[in-house]
Amino acid sequence: MGSKHSILLSQEEIRSICEETDFTPKQLQRLYIRFQELEKRNPPHGYLTREDLLDIREVALNPLGERLVDVIMQDYGDVNKLNFQQFANVFARFRRGKTLTNLNIKEKKLLFLFSIYDRNHDSKIDRNELVEILKMMVGGNIHEDQIATIADHTIGELDADGDLTITFKEFCDTISKIDVDEKMSMKFLN
Ligand SMILES: [Ca+2]
Ligand SMILES: [Ca+2]
């Protein structure tokens, strides 16, 4: 924190990241400052680690924080290193959607949300994956039986074809009715 040492992005890098993420150059600049603040190494190495991300207040307070960080690191980073381009790409998915017109980003956002559950990457959420997330969300406050009931109920709601797993399409059909933006947004840019 507070290091004045900054690695500047080239115009070409800025242009390409903006195109990929839909951030404006100005937003990207602010995100870059945030990125530099989060990196604790001095002088900076230009990447964040799992520990850096877990230090973010919003992540630390989120019951799914550790899972979020695992998804980010495993699916978007390189062996516990997340560079700025990867960081911007991930956090494009956490923006509030009021001005979000880029359908590509909406889809990526949903895919990110889906991948929080689908950790064996078979493009389906099964009962065990759902139970794992439910346990993280409720902590130790609810009995296993109740969690199982909630899991079965949720699968019943989302599983349109009755194969007892939830595909990305089934997930999207339901999740679009809830406010994903609200759930996925973290205040990184305001
Ligand atoms: Ca799965
Ligand atoms: Ca199904």
Coordinates of N, CA, C and O and ligand atoms in Angstrom, one line a residue:
M1 N 0.8 -1.2 0.0 CA 0.0 0.0 0.0 C 0.9 1.2 0.0 O 1.9 1.3 0.6
G2 N 0.4 2.3 -0.7 CA 1.1 3.5 -0.7 C 2.3 3.6 -1.5 O 3.0 4.6 -1.5
S3 N 2.7 2.5 -2.1 CA 3.9 2.6 -2.9 C 3.7 3.4 -4.1 O 2.7 3.3 -4.8
K4 N 4.7 4.3 -4.4 CA 4.5 5.2 -5.5 C 5.1 4.5 -6.8 O 4.9 5.0 -7.9
H5 N 5.7 3.4 -6.5 CA 6.3 2.7 -7.7 C 5.2 2.1 -8.5 O 4.4 1.2 -8.0
S6 N 5.0 2.5 -9.7 CA 4.0 1.9 -10.5 C 4.5 1.4 -11.9 O 5.3 2.1 -12.5
I7 N 3.9 0.3 -12.3 CA 4.3 -0.2 -13.6 C 3.2 0.3 -14.6 O 2.0 0.0 -14.4
L8 N 3.6 1.1 -15.5 CA 2.6 1.7 -16.4 C 2.2 0.7 -17.5 O 3.0 -0.1 -18.0
L9 N 0.9 0.8 -17.8 CA 0.4 0.0 -18.9 C 0.6 0.7 -20.2 O 0.5 1.9 -20.3
S10 N 0.9 -0.1 -21.3 CA 1.0 0.5 -22.6 C -0.3 0.9 -23.2 O -1.3 0.3 -22.7
Q11 N -0.4 1.8 -24.1 CA -1.6 2.2 -24.7 C -2.3 0.9 -25.4 O -3.5 0.8 -25.3
E12 N -1.5 0.1 -25.9 CA -1.9 -1.1 -26.6 C -2.6 -2.0 -25.6 O -3.7 -2.6 -25.9
E13 N -2.0 -2.2 -24.4 CA -2.6 -3.1 -23.4 C -3.9 -2.5 -22.9 O -4.9 -3.2 -22.7
I14 N -3.9 -1.2 -22.7 CA -5.1 -0.5 -22.2 C -6.3 -0.7 -23.2 O -7.4 -1.1 -22.9
R15 N -5.9 -0.5 -24.5 CA -7.0 -0.7 -25.6 C -7.5 -2.1 -25.6 O -8.7 -2.3 -25.6
S16 N -6.6 -3.1 -25.5 CA -7.1 -4.5 -25.6 C -7.9 -4.9 -24.4 O -8.8 -5.6 -24.5
I17 N -7.4 -4.5 -23.2 CA -8.2 -4.8 -22.0 C -9.6 -4.2 -22.0 O -10.6 -4.8 -21.7
C18 N -9.6 -2.9 -22.4 CA -10.9 -2.2 -22.5 C -11.9 -2.9 -23.4 O -13.1 -3.1 -23.1
E19 N -11.4 -3.4 -24.5 CA -12.2 -4.0 -25.5 C -12.7 -5.3 -24.9 O -13.9 -5.7 -25.1
E20 N -11.9 -6.0 -24.2 CA -12.3 -7.3 -23.7 C -13.3 -7.2 -22.5 O -14.1 -8.0 -22.3
T21 N -13.1 -6.1 -21.7 CA -13.9 -6.0 -20.5 C -15.0 -5.0 -20.5 O -15.9 -5.0 -19.6
D22 N -15.0 -4.1 -21.5 CA -16.0 -3.1 -21.6 C -15.8 -1.9 -20.5 O -16.6 -1.1 -20.3
F23 N -14.7 -2.0 -19.9 CA -14.3 -0.8 -19.0 C -13.9 0.3 -19.9 O -13.3 0.1 -21.0
T24 N -14.1 1.5 -19.4 CA -13.5 2.7 -20.1 C -12.1 2.8 -19.7 O -11.7 2.3 -18.6
P25 N -11.2 3.5 -20.5 CA -9.9 3.7 -20.0 C -9.8 4.3 -18.7 O -8.9 4.0 -17.9
K26 N -10.7 5.2 -18.3 CA -10.7 5.9 -17.0 C -11.0 4.9 -15.9 O -10.3 4.9 -14.9
Q27 N -12.0 4.0 -16.1 CA -12.3 3.0 -15.1 C -11.1 2.0 -15.0 O -10.8 1.6 -13.9
L28 N -10.5 1.7 -16.1 CA -9.4 0.8 -16.1 C -8.2 1.4 -15.3 O -7.6 0.6 -14.5
Q29 N -8.0 2.7 -15.4 CA -7.0 3.3 -14.7 C -7.2 3.2 -13.1 O -6.3 2.9 -12.4
R30 N -8.5 3.4 -12.8 CA -8.9 3.3 -11.3 C -8.7 1.8 -10.8 O -8.2 1.6 -9.7
L31 N -9.1 0.9 -11.7 CA -8.9 -0.5 -11.3 C -7.5 -0.9 -11.2 O -7.1 -1.7 -10.3
Y32 N -6.6 -0.2 -12.0 CA -5.2 -0.5 -12.0 C -4.6 0.0 -10.7 O -3.7 -0.6 -10.1
I33 N -5.1 1.2 -10.2 CA -4.6 1.7 -8.9 C -5.0 0.8 -7.8 O -4.2 0.4 -6.9
R34 N -6.3 0.3 -7.9 CA -6.7 -0.7 -6.9 C -5.9 -2.0 -6.9 O -5.5 -2.5 -5.9
F35 N -5.6 -2.4 -8.1 CA -4.7 -3.6 -8.3 C -3.4 -3.4 -7.6 O -2.9 -4.3 -6.9
Q36 N -2.8 -2.2 -7.8 CA -1.5 -2.0 -7.2 C -1.6 -1.9 -5.7 O -0.6 -2.3 -5.0
E37 N -2.7 -1.3 -5.2 CA -2.8 -1.2 -3.7 C -3.0 -2.6 -3.1 O -2.5 -2.9 -2.0
L38 N -3.6 -3.5 -3.9 CA -3.8 -4.9 -3.3 C -2.6 -5.7 -3.3 O -2.5 -6.7 -2.5
E39 N -1.7 -5.4 -4.2 CA -0.4 -6.2 -4.2 C 0.5 -5.7 -3.1 O 0.9 -4.6 -3.0
K40 N 0.8 -6.6 -2.2 CA 1.5 -6.2 -1.0 C 3.0 -6.2 -1.2 O 3.8 -5.7 -0.3
R41 N 3.5 -6.9 -2.2 CA 5.0 -7.0 -2.4 C 5.6 -5.7 -2.8 O 5.0 -4.9 -3.6
N42 N 6.7 -5.4 -2.2 CA 7.4 -4.1 -2.5 C 8.9 -4.4 -2.8 O 9.5 -4.9 -1.9
P43 N 9.4 -4.1 -4.0 CA 8.7 -3.5 -5.1 C 7.7 -4.5 -5.7 O 7.8 -5.7 -5.6
P44 N 6.6 -3.9 -6.4 CA 5.6 -4.8 -6.9 C 6.1 -5.8 -8.0 O 7.0 -5.4 -8.8
H45 N 5.5 -6.9 -8.0 CA 5.8 -7.9 -9.0 C 4.8 -7.9 -10.2 O 5.1 -8.6 -11.2
G46 N 3.7 -7.2 -10.0 CA 2.8 -7.2 -11.1 C 1.7 -8.3 -11.1 O 1.1 -8.5 -12.1
Y47 N 1.6 -9.0 -10.0 CA 0.5 -9.9 -9.9 C 0.0 -10.0 -8.5 O 0.7 -9.6 -7.5
L48 N -1.2 -10.6 -8.3 CA -1.8 -10.8 -7.0 C -1.8 -12.3 -6.7 O -1.9 -13.1 -7.6
T49 N -1.7 -12.6 -5.4 CA -1.8 -14.0 -5.0 C -3.2 -14.2 -4.3 O -3.9 -13.3 -4.1
R50 N -3.4 -15.5 -4.0 CA -4.6 -15.9 -3.3 C -4.8 -15.1 -2.0 O -5.8 -14.6 -1.7
E51 N -3.7 -14.9 -1.3 CA -3.7 -14.2 0.0 C -4.0 -12.7 -0.2 O -4.7 -12.2 0.6
D52 N -3.5 -12.1 -1.3 CA -3.9 -10.7 -1.6 C -5.4 -10.6 -1.8 O -6.0 -9.6 -1.3
L53 N -6.0 -11.5 -2.5 CA -7.4 -11.5 -2.8 C -8.2 -11.7 -1.5 O -9.2 -11.0 -1.3
L54 N -7.7 -12.6 -0.7 CA -8.5 -12.9 0.5 C -8.5 -11.7 1.5 O -9.3 -11.6 2.4
D55 N -7.5 -10.8 1.3 CA -7.4 -9.6 2.1 C -8.5 -8.5 1.7 O -8.6 -7.6 2.5
I56 N -9.1 -8.7 0.6 CA -10.1 -7.7 0.1 C -11.3 -7.8 1.1 O -11.8 -8.9 1.3
R57 N -11.7 -6.7 1.6 CA -12.7 -6.7 2.7 C -14.0 -7.4 2.2 O -14.5 -8.2 2.9
E58 N -14.4 -7.0 1.0 CA -15.7 -7.6 0.5 C -15.5 -9.1 0.3 O -16.5 -9.9 0.4
V59 N -14.3 -9.6 0.0 CA -14.1 -11.0 -0.1 C -14.1 -11.7 1.2 O -14.7 -12.7 1.5
A60 N -13.4 -11.0 2.2 CA -13.3 -11.6 3.5 C -14.7 -11.7 4.2 O -14.9 -12.7 4.9
L61 N -15.5 -10.8 3.9 CA -16.9 -10.8 4.5 C -17.9 -11.7 3.8 O -18.9 -12.0 4.4
N62 N -17.5 -12.1 2.6 CA -18.5 -12.9 1.8 C -18.3 -14.4 2.3 O -17.2 -14.9 2.3
P63 N -19.4 -15.0 2.6 CA -19.3 -16.4 3.0 C -18.8 -17.3 2.0 O -18.2 -18.4 2.2
L64 N -18.9 -16.9 0.7 CA -18.3 -17.7 -0.4 C -17.0 -17.1 -0.8 O -16.4 -17.5 -1.9
G65 N -16.4 -16.2 0.0 CA -15.1 -15.6 -0.4 C -14.0 -16.5 -0.8 O -13.4 -16.3 -1.8
E66 N -13.8 -17.5 0.0 CA -12.7 -18.4 -0.3 C -12.9 -19.2 -1.6 O -12.0 -19.4 -2.4
R67 N -14.2 -19.6 -1.8 CA -14.6 -20.3 -3.0 C -14.3 -19.3 -4.2 O -13.8 -19.7 -5.2
L68 N -14.8 -18.1 -4.1 CA -14.6 -17.1 -5.1 C -13.1 -17.0 -5.5 O -12.8 -17.0 -6.7
V69 N -12.3 -16.9 -4.5 CA -10.9 -16.8 -4.8 C -10.3 -18.0 -5.4 O -9.5 -17.9 -6.3
D70 N -10.8 -19.2 -5.0 CA -10.3 -20.4 -5.6 C -10.7 -20.4 -7.1 O -9.9 -20.8 -8.0
V71 N -11.9 -20.0 -7.4 CA -12.4 -20.0 -8.8 C -11.5 -19.1 -9.6 O -11.1 -19.4 -10.7
I72 N -11.3 -17.9 -9.0 CA -10.5 -16.9 -9.7 C -9.1 -17.4 -10.0 O -8.6 -17.3 -11.2
M73 N -8.5 -17.9 -9.0 CA -7.1 -18.4 -9.2 C -7.0 -19.6 -10.1 O -6.1 -19.6 -11.0
Q74 N -7.9 -20.6 -9.9 CA -7.8 -21.8 -10.7 C -8.2 -21.6 -12.1 O -7.6 -22.2 -13.0
D75 N -9.3 -20.8 -12.3 CA -9.8 -20.7 -13.7 C -9.3 -19.5 -14.5 O -9.3 -19.5 -15.7
Y76 N -8.8 -18.5 -13.8 CA -8.3 -17.3 -14.5 C -6.9 -17.0 -14.3 O -6.3 -16.3 -15.1
G77 N -6.3 -17.4 -13.2 CA -4.9 -17.1 -13.0 C -3.9 -18.2 -13.4 O -4.3 -19.2 -14.0
D78 N -2.6 -18.0 -13.1 CA -1.6 -19.0 -13.4 C -0.9 -19.3 -12.1 O -0.2 -18.5 -11.5
V79 N -1.2 -20.5 -11.6 CA -0.5 -21.0 -10.4 C -0.3 -19.9 -9.3 O 0.8 -19.5 -9.0
N80 N -1.5 -19.6 -8.7 CA -1.5 -18.6 -7.6 C -0.9 -17.2 -8.0 O -0.4 -16.4 -7.2
K81 N -1.0 -16.9 -9.3 CA -0.6 -15.5 -9.8 C -1.7 -15.0 -10.7 O -2.2 -15.7 -11.6
L82 N -2.2 -13.8 -10.4 CA -3.2 -13.2 -11.2 C -2.6 -11.8 -11.7 O -2.4 -10.9 -10.9
N83 N -2.4 -11.7 -13.0 CA -1.9 -10.4 -13.5 C -3.0 -9.4 -13.7 O -4.2 -9.8 -13.6
F84 N -2.6 -8.2 -14.1 CA -3.7 -7.2 -14.2 C -4.7 -7.5 -15.3 O -5.9 -7.3 -15.0
Q85 N -4.3 -8.0 -16.4 CA -5.3 -8.3 -17.5 C -6.3 -9.4 -17.0 O -7.5 -9.3 -17.2
Q86 N -5.8 -10.4 -16.3 CA -6.7 -11.4 -15.7 C -7.6 -10.9 -14.7 O -8.8 -11.2 -14.6
F87 N -7.0 -10.0 -13.8 CA -7.8 -9.3 -12.8 C -8.9 -8.5 -13.4 O -10.1 -8.6 -12.9
A88 N -8.6 -7.7 -14.4 CA -9.6 -6.9 -15.0 C -10.7 -7.7 -15.6 O -11.9 -7.4 -15.6
N89 N -10.3 -8.8 -16.3 CA -11.2 -9.7 -16.9 C -12.2 -10.3 -15.9 O -13.3 -10.5 -16.1
V90 N -11.6 -10.7 -14.8 CA -12.5 -11.3 -13.7 C -13.4 -10.2 -13.1 O -14.6 -10.4 -13.0
F91 N -12.9 -9.1 -12.8 CA -13.7 -8.1 -12.1 C -14.7 -7.4 -13.0 O -15.6 -6.7 -12.6
A92 N -14.5 -7.5 -14.3 CA -15.5 -7.0 -15.3 C -16.9 -7.8 -14.9 O -17.9 -7.2 -15.2
R93 N -16.8 -9.0 -14.4 CA -17.9 -9.8 -14.1 C -18.6 -9.3 -12.8 O -19.7 -9.8 -12.5
F94 N -18.0 -8.5 -12.0 CA -18.6 -8.0 -10.8 C -19.2 -6.6 -10.8 O -19.6 -6.1 -9.8
R95 N -19.2 -6.1 -12.0 CA -19.8 -4.7 -12.1 C -21.3 -4.7 -12.0 O -21.9 -5.7 -12.4
R96 N -21.8 -3.6 -11.5 CA -23.2 -3.5 -11.5 C -23.7 -3.3 -13.0 O -23.1 -2.8 -13.8
G97 N -24.9 -3.9 -13.2 CA -25.4 -4.0 -14.6 C -26.2 -2.9 -15.2 O -26.6 -3.0 -16.3
K98 N -26.4 -1.8 -14.4 CA -27.3 -0.8 -14.9 C -26.9 -0.3 -16.3 O -27.7 -0.1 -17.2
T99 N -25.6 -0.1 -16.5 CA -25.1 0.4 -17.8 C -24.5 -0.7 -18.6 O -23.9 -0.5 -19.6
L100 N -24.8 -2.0 -18.1 CA -24.1 -3.1 -18.8 C -24.9 -3.5 -20.1 O -26.0 -4.0 -20.0
T101 N -24.4 -3.2 -21.2 CA -25.1 -3.5 -22.5 C -24.4 -4.6 -23.2 O -25.0 -5.2 -24.2
N102 N -23.2 -4.9 -22.8 CA -22.4 -6.0 -23.5 C -22.9 -7.4 -23.1 O -22.7 -7.9 -22.1
L103 N -23.6 -8.0 -24.1 CA -24.2 -9.3 -23.8 C -23.1 -10.4 -23.5 O -23.3 -11.3 -22.7
N104 N -22.0 -10.2 -24.2 CA -20.9 -11.1 -24.0 C -20.5 -11.1 -22.5 O -20.2 -12.1 -21.9
I105 N -20.5 -9.9 -21.9 CA -20.1 -9.8 -20.5 C -21.1 -10.4 -19.6 O -20.9 -11.1 -18.6
K106 N -22.4 -10.2 -20.0 CA -23.5 -10.8 -19.2 C -23.4 -12.3 -19.1 O -23.5 -13.0 -18.1
E107 N -23.1 -12.9 -20.3 CA -22.9 -14.3 -20.4 C -21.7 -14.8 -19.6 O -21.8 -15.8 -18.8
K108 N -20.6 -14.0 -19.6 CA -19.4 -14.4 -18.9 C -19.7 -14.3 -17.4 O -19.2 -15.1 -16.6
K109 N -20.5 -13.3 -17.0 CA -20.9 -13.2 -15.6 C -21.7 -14.4 -15.1 O -21.4 -14.9 -14.0
L110 N -22.6 -14.8 -15.9 CA -23.4 -16.0 -15.6 C -22.5 -17.3 -15.5 O -22.6 -18.1 -14.6
L111 N -21.6 -17.3 -16.5 CA -20.7 -18.5 -16.5 C -19.8 -18.5 -15.2 O -19.5 -19.6 -14.7
F112 N -19.4 -17.3 -14.8 CA -18.6 -17.2 -13.6 C -19.4 -17.7 -12.4 O -18.9 -18.5 -11.6
L113 N -20.6 -17.2 -12.3 CA -21.5 -17.6 -11.2 C -21.7 -19.1 -11.2 O -21.6 -19.8 -10.2
F114 N -21.9 -19.7 -12.4 CA -22.1 -21.1 -12.6 C -20.9 -21.9 -12.1 O -21.0 -22.9 -11.4
S115 N -19.7 -21.4 -12.5 CA -18.5 -22.1 -12.2 C -18.2 -22.1 -10.7 O -17.3 -22.9 -10.2
I116 N -18.8 -21.2 -9.9 CA -18.6 -21.2 -8.5 C -19.2 -22.5 -7.9 O -18.6 -23.1 -7.0
Y117 N -20.2 -23.0 -8.6 CA -20.8 -24.3 -8.1 C -20.1 -25.5 -8.8 O -19.8 -26.4 -8.2
D118 N -19.9 -25.3 -10.1 CA -19.5 -26.5 -10.9 C -17.9 -26.6 -10.8 O -17.2 -26.3 -11.8
R119 N -17.5 -27.2 -9.8 CA -16.0 -27.2 -9.6 C -15.3 -28.4 -10.3 O -14.1 -28.5 -10.3
N120 N -16.1 -29.4 -10.7 CA -15.4 -30.5 -11.5 C -15.6 -30.2 -13.0 O -15.2 -31.1 -13.8
H121 N -16.1 -29.1 -13.3 CA -16.1 -28.6 -14.7 C -16.7 -29.6 -15.7 O -16.3 -29.8 -16.8
D122 N -17.8 -30.2 -15.2 CA -18.5 -31.1 -16.2 C -19.7 -30.4 -16.8 O -20.6 -31.1 -17.3
S123 N -19.8 -29.1 -16.6 CA -20.9 -28.3 -17.1 C -22.3 -28.6 -16.5 O -23.3 -28.3 -17.1
K124 N -22.2 -29.3 -15.4 CA -23.5 -29.5 -14.6 C -23.3 -29.2 -13.2 O -22.2 -29.5 -12.6
I125 N -24.3 -28.8 -12.5 CA -24.2 -28.7 -11.0 C -25.0 -29.9 -10.5 O -26.1 -30.1 -10.8
D126 N -24.2 -30.7 -9.7 CA -24.9 -31.9 -9.2 C -25.3 -31.6 -7.7 O -24.9 -30.5 -7.2
R127 N -26.0 -32.5 -7.1 CA -26.5 -32.3 -5.7 C -25.3 -32.0 -4.8 O -25.4 -31.2 -3.9
N128 N -24.2 -32.8 -4.9 CA -23.1 -32.6 -3.9 C -22.5 -31.2 -4.1 O -22.2 -30.6 -3.1
E129 N -22.4 -30.7 -5.3 CA -21.8 -29.4 -5.5 C -22.7 -28.3 -4.9 O -22.3 -27.3 -4.3
L130 N -24.0 -28.5 -5.0 CA -25.0 -27.6 -4.5 C -24.9 -27.6 -2.9 O -24.9 -26.6 -2.3
V131 N -24.9 -28.8 -2.4 CA -24.8 -29.0 -0.9 C -23.6 -28.3 -0.4 O -23.6 -27.6 0.7
E132 N -22.4 -28.4 -1.1 CA -21.2 -27.8 -0.6 C -21.4 -26.2 -0.5 O -21.0 -25.6 0.5
I133 N -22.0 -25.7 -1.5 CA -22.2 -24.2 -1.5 C -23.2 -23.8 -0.4 O -23.0 -22.8 0.3
L134 N -24.2 -24.6 -0.3 CA -25.2 -24.2 0.7 C -24.6 -24.2 2.1 O -24.9 -23.4 2.9
K135 N -23.7 -25.2 2.3 CA -23.1 -25.3 3.6 C -22.2 -24.1 3.9 O -22.2 -23.5 5.0
M136 N -21.5 -23.6 2.9 CA -20.7 -22.4 3.0 C -21.6 -21.2 3.3 O -21.2 -20.3 4.1
M137 N -22.7 -21.2 2.6 CA -23.6 -20.0 2.8 C -24.2 -19.9 4.2 O -24.4 -18.8 4.7
V138 N -24.6 -21.0 4.7 CA -25.3 -21.0 6.0 C -24.4 -21.2 7.2 O -24.8 -21.0 8.3
G139 N -23.1 -21.6 6.9 CA -22.2 -21.8 8.0 C -22.7 -23.0 8.8 O -23.3 -23.9 8.3
G140 N -22.5 -23.1 10.1 CA -22.9 -24.2 10.9 C -24.3 -24.1 11.5 O -24.6 -24.8 12.4
N141 N -25.0 -23.1 11.0 CA -26.3 -22.8 11.6 C -27.5 -23.7 11.3 O -28.5 -23.7 12.0
I142 N -27.3 -24.5 10.3 CA -28.4 -25.3 9.9 C -28.0 -26.8 9.9 O -26.9 -27.1 9.5
H143 N -29.0 -27.6 10.3 CA -28.7 -29.1 10.3 C -28.6 -29.6 8.9 O -29.2 -29.2 8.0
E144 N -27.7 -30.7 8.8 CA -27.5 -31.3 7.5 C -28.8 -31.7 6.8 O -28.9 -31.6 5.6
D145 N -29.7 -32.2 7.6 CA -31.0 -32.6 7.0 C -31.7 -31.5 6.3 O -32.3 -31.6 5.2
Q146 N -31.6 -30.3 6.9 CA -32.3 -29.2 6.4 C -31.6 -28.7 5.1 O -32.2 -28.3 4.1
I147 N -30.2 -28.8 5.1 CA -29.5 -28.5 3.9 C -29.9 -29.4 2.8 O -30.1 -29.0 1.6
A148 N -30.0 -30.7 3.1 CA -30.4 -31.7 2.1 C -31.7 -31.3 1.5 O -31.9 -31.4 0.3
T149 N -32.6 -30.9 2.4 CA -34.0 -30.5 1.9 C -33.9 -29.3 1.0 O -34.6 -29.3 -0.1
I150 N -33.1 -28.3 1.4 CA -33.0 -27.1 0.5 C -32.4 -27.5 -0.8 O -32.8 -27.1 -1.9
A151 N -31.4 -28.4 -0.8 CA -30.7 -28.8 -2.0 C -31.7 -29.5 -2.9 O -31.8 -29.2 -4.1
D152 N -32.5 -30.4 -2.4 CA -33.5 -31.1 -3.2 C -34.5 -30.2 -3.8 O -34.9 -30.3 -4.9
H153 N -34.9 -29.3 -2.9 CA -35.9 -28.3 -3.4 C -35.4 -27.4 -4.5 O -36.0 -27.2 -5.5
T154 N -34.1 -27.0 -4.3 CA -33.5 -26.1 -5.4 C -33.4 -26.9 -6.7 O -33.7 -26.3 -7.7
I155 N -32.9 -28.1 -6.6 CA -32.8 -28.9 -7.8 C -34.1 -29.1 -8.5 O -34.3 -28.9 -9.7
G156 N -35.1 -29.4 -7.6 CA -36.5 -29.5 -8.2 C -37.0 -28.3 -8.9 O -37.6 -28.4 -10.0
E157 N -36.6 -27.1 -8.4 CA -37.0 -25.8 -9.0 C -36.2 -25.6 -10.4 O -36.8 -25.1 -11.3
L158 N -34.9 -25.9 -10.4 CA -34.1 -25.5 -11.5 C -34.0 -26.6 -12.6 O -33.8 -26.3 -13.8
D159 N -34.2 -27.9 -12.2 CA -34.0 -29.0 -13.1 C -35.2 -29.2 -14.0 O -36.1 -30.0 -13.7
A160 N -35.1 -28.6 -15.2 CA -36.3 -28.7 -16.1 C -36.4 -30.1 -16.7 O -37.5 -30.6 -17.0
D161 N -35.3 -30.8 -17.0 CA -35.5 -32.1 -17.7 C -35.4 -33.3 -16.8 O -35.5 -34.5 -17.2
G162 N -35.4 -33.1 -15.5 CA -35.5 -34.1 -14.5 C -34.3 -35.1 -14.4 O -34.5 -36.2 -13.9
D163 N -33.1 -34.7 -14.8 CA -32.0 -35.6 -14.7 C -31.2 -35.4 -13.4 O -30.1 -35.9 -13.2
L164 N -31.8 -34.6 -12.5 CA -31.3 -34.3 -11.2 C -30.0 -33.5 -11.2 O -29.3 -33.5 -10.1
T165 N -29.6 -33.0 -12.3 CA -28.5 -32.1 -12.3 C -28.9 -30.8 -13.0 O -30.0 -30.8 -13.7
I166 N -28.1 -29.7 -12.8 CA -28.5 -28.4 -13.4 C -27.5 -28.0 -14.4 O -26.3 -27.9 -14.1
T167 N -28.0 -27.9 -15.7 CA -27.1 -27.5 -16.7 C -27.0 -26.0 -16.7 O -27.8 -25.3 -16.0
F168 N -26.0 -25.5 -17.5 CA -25.9 -24.0 -17.6 C -27.2 -23.3 -18.1 O -27.6 -22.3 -17.6
K169 N -27.8 -24.0 -19.0 CA -29.1 -23.4 -19.6 C -30.2 -23.4 -18.5 O -30.8 -22.4 -18.3
E170 N -30.3 -24.5 -17.8 CA -31.3 -24.5 -16.7 C -31.0 -23.5 -15.6 O -31.9 -22.8 -15.1
F171 N -29.7 -23.3 -15.4 CA -29.2 -22.3 -14.4 C -29.6 -20.9 -14.9 O -30.2 -20.1 -14.1
C172 N -29.3 -20.6 -16.1 CA -29.6 -19.3 -16.7 C -31.1 -19.0 -16.7 O -31.5 -17.9 -16.4
D173 N -31.9 -20.0 -17.1 CA -33.3 -19.8 -17.2 C -33.9 -19.3 -15.8 O -34.8 -18.5 -15.8
T174 N -33.4 -19.8 -14.7 CA -33.8 -19.5 -13.4 C -33.2 -18.2 -12.9 O -33.8 -17.3 -12.3
I175 N -31.9 -18.2 -13.0 CA -31.1 -17.1 -12.4 C -31.5 -15.8 -13.0 O -31.4 -14.8 -12.4
S176 N -31.9 -15.8 -14.3 CA -32.3 -14.5 -14.9 C -33.5 -13.9 -14.3 O -33.7 -12.7 -14.4
K177 N -34.2 -14.7 -13.5 CA -35.3 -14.1 -12.8 C -34.9 -13.5 -11.5 O -35.7 -12.7 -10.9
I178 N -33.7 -13.9 -11.0 CA -33.2 -13.2 -9.8 C -32.2 -12.1 -10.2 O -31.7 -12.1 -11.3
D179 N -32.0 -11.2 -9.2 CA -31.1 -10.1 -9.6 C -29.6 -10.6 -9.4 O -29.0 -10.4 -8.4
V180 N -29.1 -11.1 -10.5 CA -27.7 -11.6 -10.5 C -26.7 -10.4 -10.2 O -25.8 -10.5 -9.5
D181 N -27.0 -9.3 -10.8 CA -26.1 -8.2 -10.7 C -25.9 -7.8 -9.2 O -24.9 -7.5 -8.8
E182 N -27.1 -7.8 -8.5 CA -27.0 -7.5 -7.1 C -26.1 -8.4 -6.3 O -25.3 -8.0 -5.6
K183 N -26.3 -9.7 -6.7 CA -25.5 -10.7 -6.0 C -24.0 -10.7 -6.3 O -23.2 -11.1 -5.5
M184 N -23.8 -10.4 -7.6 CA -22.4 -10.5 -8.1 C -21.6 -9.3 -8.0 O -20.4 -9.3 -8.2
S185 N -22.3 -8.2 -7.6 CA -21.5 -6.9 -7.7 C -20.7 -6.7 -6.4 O -21.2 -7.0 -5.3
M186 N -19.5 -6.3 -6.5 CA -18.8 -5.9 -5.4 C -18.3 -4.5 -5.7 O -17.9 -4.1 -6.8
K187 N -18.2 -3.7 -4.7 CA -17.9 -2.3 -5.0 C -16.4 -2.0 -5.1 O -15.7 -1.6 -4.2
F188 N -15.9 -2.3 -6.3 CA -14.5 -2.1 -6.6 C -14.3 -0.8 -7.2 O -13.2 -0.3 -7.2
L189 N -15.3 -0.3 -7.8 CA -15.1 1.0 -8.6 C -15.9 2.1 -8.2 O -16.0 3.1 -8.9
N190 N -16.5 2.1 -7.0 CA -17.2 3.3 -6.6 C -17.0 3.5 -5.1 O -16.2 3.0 -4.5
Ligands
CA1 CA -20.3 -30.4 -11.8
CA2 CA -31.3 -31.1 -15.6

